[in-house]
Amino acid sequence: MDIPRLFEGEIAIVCGTGPSITPEIIEQVNDSGCKVFGANRAYEIFNCDVVHGCNYQFWDLHYPKMPKGVFEMWTTRPELEGKYPGLNYVEERWEDGLSTEQHWISAHHGTGPQLVNIAYLYGCTTLLLVGW
């Protein structure tokens, strides 16, 4: 599936859930007015526009309890394509850098760098990282 260029020129905050996350950072991100891209469980603390998880275990455990229709959901796991309503599949390729093609992202080694590529493909031009 192609990643839509819905946020052309927007600022994106790409959120992980690392130990640098404080209540102040959560508040600043949620009140920022920026587009929020969350990795895995970041949806539990941030008001995400997009959530990405690159492994099937995350989706098998969390999809049933996630709010539906609140944010876009993405995975690179082809075995999940069509399994969960609203979960979008995008192909991953082992390429250097970021993909500029809307139908695939660079795999790298996990959700964080993949989420940066997704935010870029959504059209975001400035990316701020928190929780990494």
PDB file of C-alpha atoms in Angstrom:
ATOM      1  CA  MET A   1       0.000   0.000   0.000  1.00  0.00           C
ATOM      2  CA  ASP A   2       1.236   3.498  -0.750  1.00  0.00           C
ATOM      3  CA  ILE A   3       1.892   5.807   2.171  1.00  0.00           C
ATOM      4  CA  PRO A   4      -0.249   8.913   1.606  1.00  0.00           C
ATOM      5  CA  ARG A   5       1.366  12.369   1.488  1.00  0.00           C
ATOM      6  CA  LEU A   6      -1.179  13.753   3.945  1.00  0.00           C
ATOM      7  CA  PHE A   7       1.144  16.013   5.939  1.00  0.00           C
ATOM      8  CA  GLU A   8       3.031  17.899   3.226  1.00  0.00           C
ATOM      9  CA  GLY A   9       5.415  20.438   4.798  1.00  0.00           C
ATOM     10  CA  GLU A  10       4.379  19.614   8.372  1.00  0.00           C
ATOM     11  CA  ILE A  11       6.630  19.145  11.396  1.00  0.00           C
ATOM     12  CA  ALA A  12       6.660  15.587  12.752  1.00  0.00           C
ATOM     13  CA  ILE A  13       7.570  14.435  16.224  1.00  0.00           C
ATOM     14  CA  VAL A  14       8.760  10.826  16.044  1.00  0.00           C
ATOM     15  CA  CYS A  15       8.183   9.260  19.446  1.00  0.00           C
ATOM     16  CA  GLY A  16       9.747   6.286  21.123  1.00  0.00           C
ATOM     17  CA  THR A  17       9.159   5.221  24.712  1.00  0.00           C
ATOM     18  CA  GLY A  18      12.699   5.389  26.067  1.00  0.00           C
ATOM     19  CA  PRO A  19      13.770   6.560  29.528  1.00  0.00           C
ATOM     20  CA  SER A  20      14.192  10.181  28.403  1.00  0.00           C
ATOM     21  CA  ILE A  21      10.405  10.569  28.237  1.00  0.00           C
ATOM     22  CA  THR A  22       9.164  12.722  31.109  1.00  0.00           C
ATOM     23  CA  PRO A  23       5.704  14.074  31.945  1.00  0.00           C
ATOM     24  CA  GLU A  24       6.873  17.459  30.626  1.00  0.00           C
ATOM     25  CA  ILE A  25       7.896  15.988  27.266  1.00  0.00           C
ATOM     26  CA  ILE A  26       4.585  14.131  26.977  1.00  0.00           C
ATOM     27  CA  GLU A  27       2.696  17.366  27.622  1.00  0.00           C
ATOM     28  CA  GLN A  28       4.835  19.371  25.185  1.00  0.00           C
ATOM     29  CA  VAL A  29       4.408  16.805  22.405  1.00  0.00           C
ATOM     30  CA  ASN A  30       0.666  16.450  22.952  1.00  0.00           C
ATOM     31  CA  ASP A  31       0.179  20.237  23.003  1.00  0.00           C
ATOM     32  CA  SER A  32       2.592  20.969  20.130  1.00  0.00           C
ATOM     33  CA  GLY A  33       0.192  20.968  17.199  1.00  0.00           C
ATOM     34  CA  CYS A  34       2.748  18.871  15.290  1.00  0.00           C
ATOM     35  CA  LYS A  35       2.035  15.562  13.626  1.00  0.00           C
ATOM     36  CA  VAL A  36       2.932  12.757  16.030  1.00  0.00           C
ATOM     37  CA  PHE A  37       4.375   9.464  14.803  1.00  0.00           C
ATOM     38  CA  GLY A  38       4.528   6.805  17.509  1.00  0.00           C
ATOM     39  CA  ALA A  39       6.582   3.643  17.675  1.00  0.00           C
ATOM     40  CA  ASN A  40       4.844   0.643  19.150  1.00  0.00           C
ATOM     41  CA  ARG A  41       3.366   1.523  22.566  1.00  0.00           C
ATOM     42  CA  ALA A  42       3.912   5.273  22.175  1.00  0.00           C
ATOM     43  CA  TYR A  43       0.196   5.496  21.374  1.00  0.00           C
ATOM     44  CA  GLU A  44      -0.451   4.898  25.096  1.00  0.00           C
ATOM     45  CA  ILE A  45       1.111   8.222  26.143  1.00  0.00           C
ATOM     46  CA  PHE A  46       1.110  10.425  23.047  1.00  0.00           C
ATOM     47  CA  ASN A  47      -1.741  11.695  20.883  1.00  0.00           C
ATOM     48  CA  CYS A  48      -0.475   9.928  17.794  1.00  0.00           C
ATOM     49  CA  ASP A  49      -1.496  10.577  14.209  1.00  0.00           C
ATOM     50  CA  VAL A  50       0.411   7.509  12.991  1.00  0.00           C
ATOM     51  CA  VAL A  51       1.579   4.368  14.822  1.00  0.00           C
ATOM     52  CA  HIS A  52       4.067   1.865  13.406  1.00  0.00           C
ATOM     53  CA  GLY A  53       5.144  -1.516  14.689  1.00  0.00           C
ATOM     54  CA  CYS A  54       7.450  -3.687  12.643  1.00  0.00           C
ATOM     55  CA  ASN A  55       6.869  -7.041  14.326  1.00  0.00           C
ATOM     56  CA  TYR A  56       3.844  -9.262  14.366  1.00  0.00           C
ATOM     57  CA  GLN A  57       4.136  -9.920  18.122  1.00  0.00           C
ATOM     58  CA  PHE A  58       3.412  -6.262  18.874  1.00  0.00           C
ATOM     59  CA  TRP A  59       0.266  -6.255  16.751  1.00  0.00           C
ATOM     60  CA  ASP A  60      -0.974  -9.625  18.001  1.00  0.00           C
ATOM     61  CA  LEU A  61      -0.712  -8.374  21.591  1.00  0.00           C
ATOM     62  CA  HIS A  62      -1.737  -4.722  21.262  1.00  0.00           C
ATOM     63  CA  TYR A  63      -4.161  -4.463  18.336  1.00  0.00           C
ATOM     64  CA  PRO A  64      -7.156  -5.812  20.305  1.00  0.00           C
ATOM     65  CA  LYS A  65      -6.848  -3.081  22.952  1.00  0.00           C
ATOM     66  CA  MET A  66      -5.845  -0.169  20.700  1.00  0.00           C
ATOM     67  CA  PRO A  67      -8.365   2.593  19.969  1.00  0.00           C
ATOM     68  CA  LYS A  68      -9.603   2.253  16.391  1.00  0.00           C
ATOM     69  CA  GLY A  69      -9.954   5.158  13.965  1.00  0.00           C
ATOM     70  CA  VAL A  70      -7.848   7.492  16.115  1.00  0.00           C
ATOM     71  CA  PHE A  71      -4.576   7.131  14.226  1.00  0.00           C
ATOM     72  CA  GLU A  72      -3.198   5.503  11.088  1.00  0.00           C
ATOM     73  CA  MET A  73      -1.527   2.133  11.736  1.00  0.00           C
ATOM     74  CA  TRP A  74       1.373   0.633   9.745  1.00  0.00           C
ATOM     75  CA  THR A  75       3.417  -2.547   9.719  1.00  0.00           C
ATOM     76  CA  THR A  76       6.049  -4.116   7.491  1.00  0.00           C
ATOM     77  CA  ARG A  77       4.956  -7.669   8.289  1.00  0.00           C
ATOM     78  CA  PRO A  78       3.374  -9.184   5.174  1.00  0.00           C
ATOM     79  CA  GLU A  79       1.741 -11.963   7.203  1.00  0.00           C
ATOM     80  CA  LEU A  80      -0.407  -9.297   8.911  1.00  0.00           C
ATOM     81  CA  GLU A  81      -1.733  -7.818   5.665  1.00  0.00           C
ATOM     82  CA  GLY A  82      -5.512  -8.072   5.923  1.00  0.00           C
ATOM     83  CA  LYS A  83      -5.446  -9.701   9.380  1.00  0.00           C
ATOM     84  CA  TYR A  84      -6.374  -6.603  11.389  1.00  0.00           C
ATOM     85  CA  PRO A  85      -8.848  -4.029   9.998  1.00  0.00           C
ATOM     86  CA  GLY A  86      -7.213  -0.627   9.608  1.00  0.00           C
ATOM     87  CA  LEU A  87      -3.661  -1.950   9.837  1.00  0.00           C
ATOM     88  CA  ASN A  88      -1.821  -0.905   6.697  1.00  0.00           C
ATOM     89  CA  TYR A  89       1.037  -2.919   5.246  1.00  0.00           C
ATOM     90  CA  VAL A  90       4.036  -1.295   3.557  1.00  0.00           C
ATOM     91  CA  GLU A  91       6.870  -3.277   2.014  1.00  0.00           C
ATOM     92  CA  GLU A  92      10.314  -3.024   3.580  1.00  0.00           C
ATOM     93  CA  ARG A  93      13.529  -3.268   1.585  1.00  0.00           C
ATOM     94  CA  TRP A  94      17.100  -3.505   2.838  1.00  0.00           C
ATOM     95  CA  GLU A  95      18.316  -0.293   1.209  1.00  0.00           C
ATOM     96  CA  ASP A  96      20.539   2.478   2.554  1.00  0.00           C
ATOM     97  CA  GLY A  97      19.039   5.824   3.497  1.00  0.00           C
ATOM     98  CA  LEU A  98      15.369   6.680   3.207  1.00  0.00           C
ATOM     99  CA  SER A  99      13.010   5.504   0.520  1.00  0.00           C
ATOM    100  CA  THR A 100      11.521   8.231  -1.659  1.00  0.00           C
ATOM    101  CA  GLU A 101       8.965   5.796  -3.083  1.00  0.00           C
ATOM    102  CA  GLN A 102       5.511   5.832  -1.458  1.00  0.00           C
ATOM    103  CA  HIS A 103       5.113   2.026  -1.677  1.00  0.00           C
ATOM    104  CA  TRP A 104       8.152   0.882   0.335  1.00  0.00           C
ATOM    105  CA  ILE A 105      10.379   1.944   3.237  1.00  0.00           C
ATOM    106  CA  SER A 106      13.971   1.188   4.147  1.00  0.00           C
ATOM    107  CA  ALA A 107      14.051  -1.666   6.656  1.00  0.00           C
ATOM    108  CA  HIS A 108      17.132  -0.752   8.685  1.00  0.00           C
ATOM    109  CA  HIS A 109      16.932  -2.520  12.040  1.00  0.00           C
ATOM    110  CA  GLY A 110      13.689  -1.635  13.726  1.00  0.00           C
ATOM    111  CA  THR A 111      10.651   0.516  14.207  1.00  0.00           C
ATOM    112  CA  GLY A 112      12.500   3.791  14.916  1.00  0.00           C
ATOM    113  CA  PRO A 113      14.316   4.276  11.627  1.00  0.00           C
ATOM    114  CA  GLN A 114      11.352   2.843   9.740  1.00  0.00           C
ATOM    115  CA  LEU A 115       9.081   5.401  11.406  1.00  0.00           C
ATOM    116  CA  VAL A 116      11.408   8.212  10.317  1.00  0.00           C
ATOM    117  CA  ASN A 117      10.995   6.972   6.726  1.00  0.00           C
ATOM    118  CA  ILE A 118       7.210   6.793   7.129  1.00  0.00           C
ATOM    119  CA  ALA A 119       7.050  10.382   8.452  1.00  0.00           C
ATOM    120  CA  TYR A 120       9.168  11.515   5.514  1.00  0.00           C
ATOM    121  CA  LEU A 121       6.871   9.768   3.044  1.00  0.00           C
ATOM    122  CA  TYR A 122       3.820  11.373   4.674  1.00  0.00           C
ATOM    123  CA  GLY A 123       5.404  14.646   3.513  1.00  0.00           C
ATOM    124  CA  CYS A 124       6.833  15.928   6.779  1.00  0.00           C
ATOM    125  CA  THR A 125       9.842  18.161   6.206  1.00  0.00           C
ATOM    126  CA  THR A 126      11.111  18.616   9.768  1.00  0.00           C
ATOM    127  CA  LEU A 127      11.392  15.657  12.108  1.00  0.00           C
ATOM    128  CA  LEU A 128      11.999  15.903  15.855  1.00  0.00           C
ATOM    129  CA  LEU A 129      12.835  12.723  17.762  1.00  0.00           C
ATOM    130  CA  VAL A 130      11.905  12.089  21.398  1.00  0.00           C
ATOM    131  CA  GLY A 131      12.275   8.959  23.475  1.00  0.00           C
ATOM    132  CA  TRP A 132      15.108   7.346  21.523  1.00  0.00           C
TER     133      TRP A 132
END
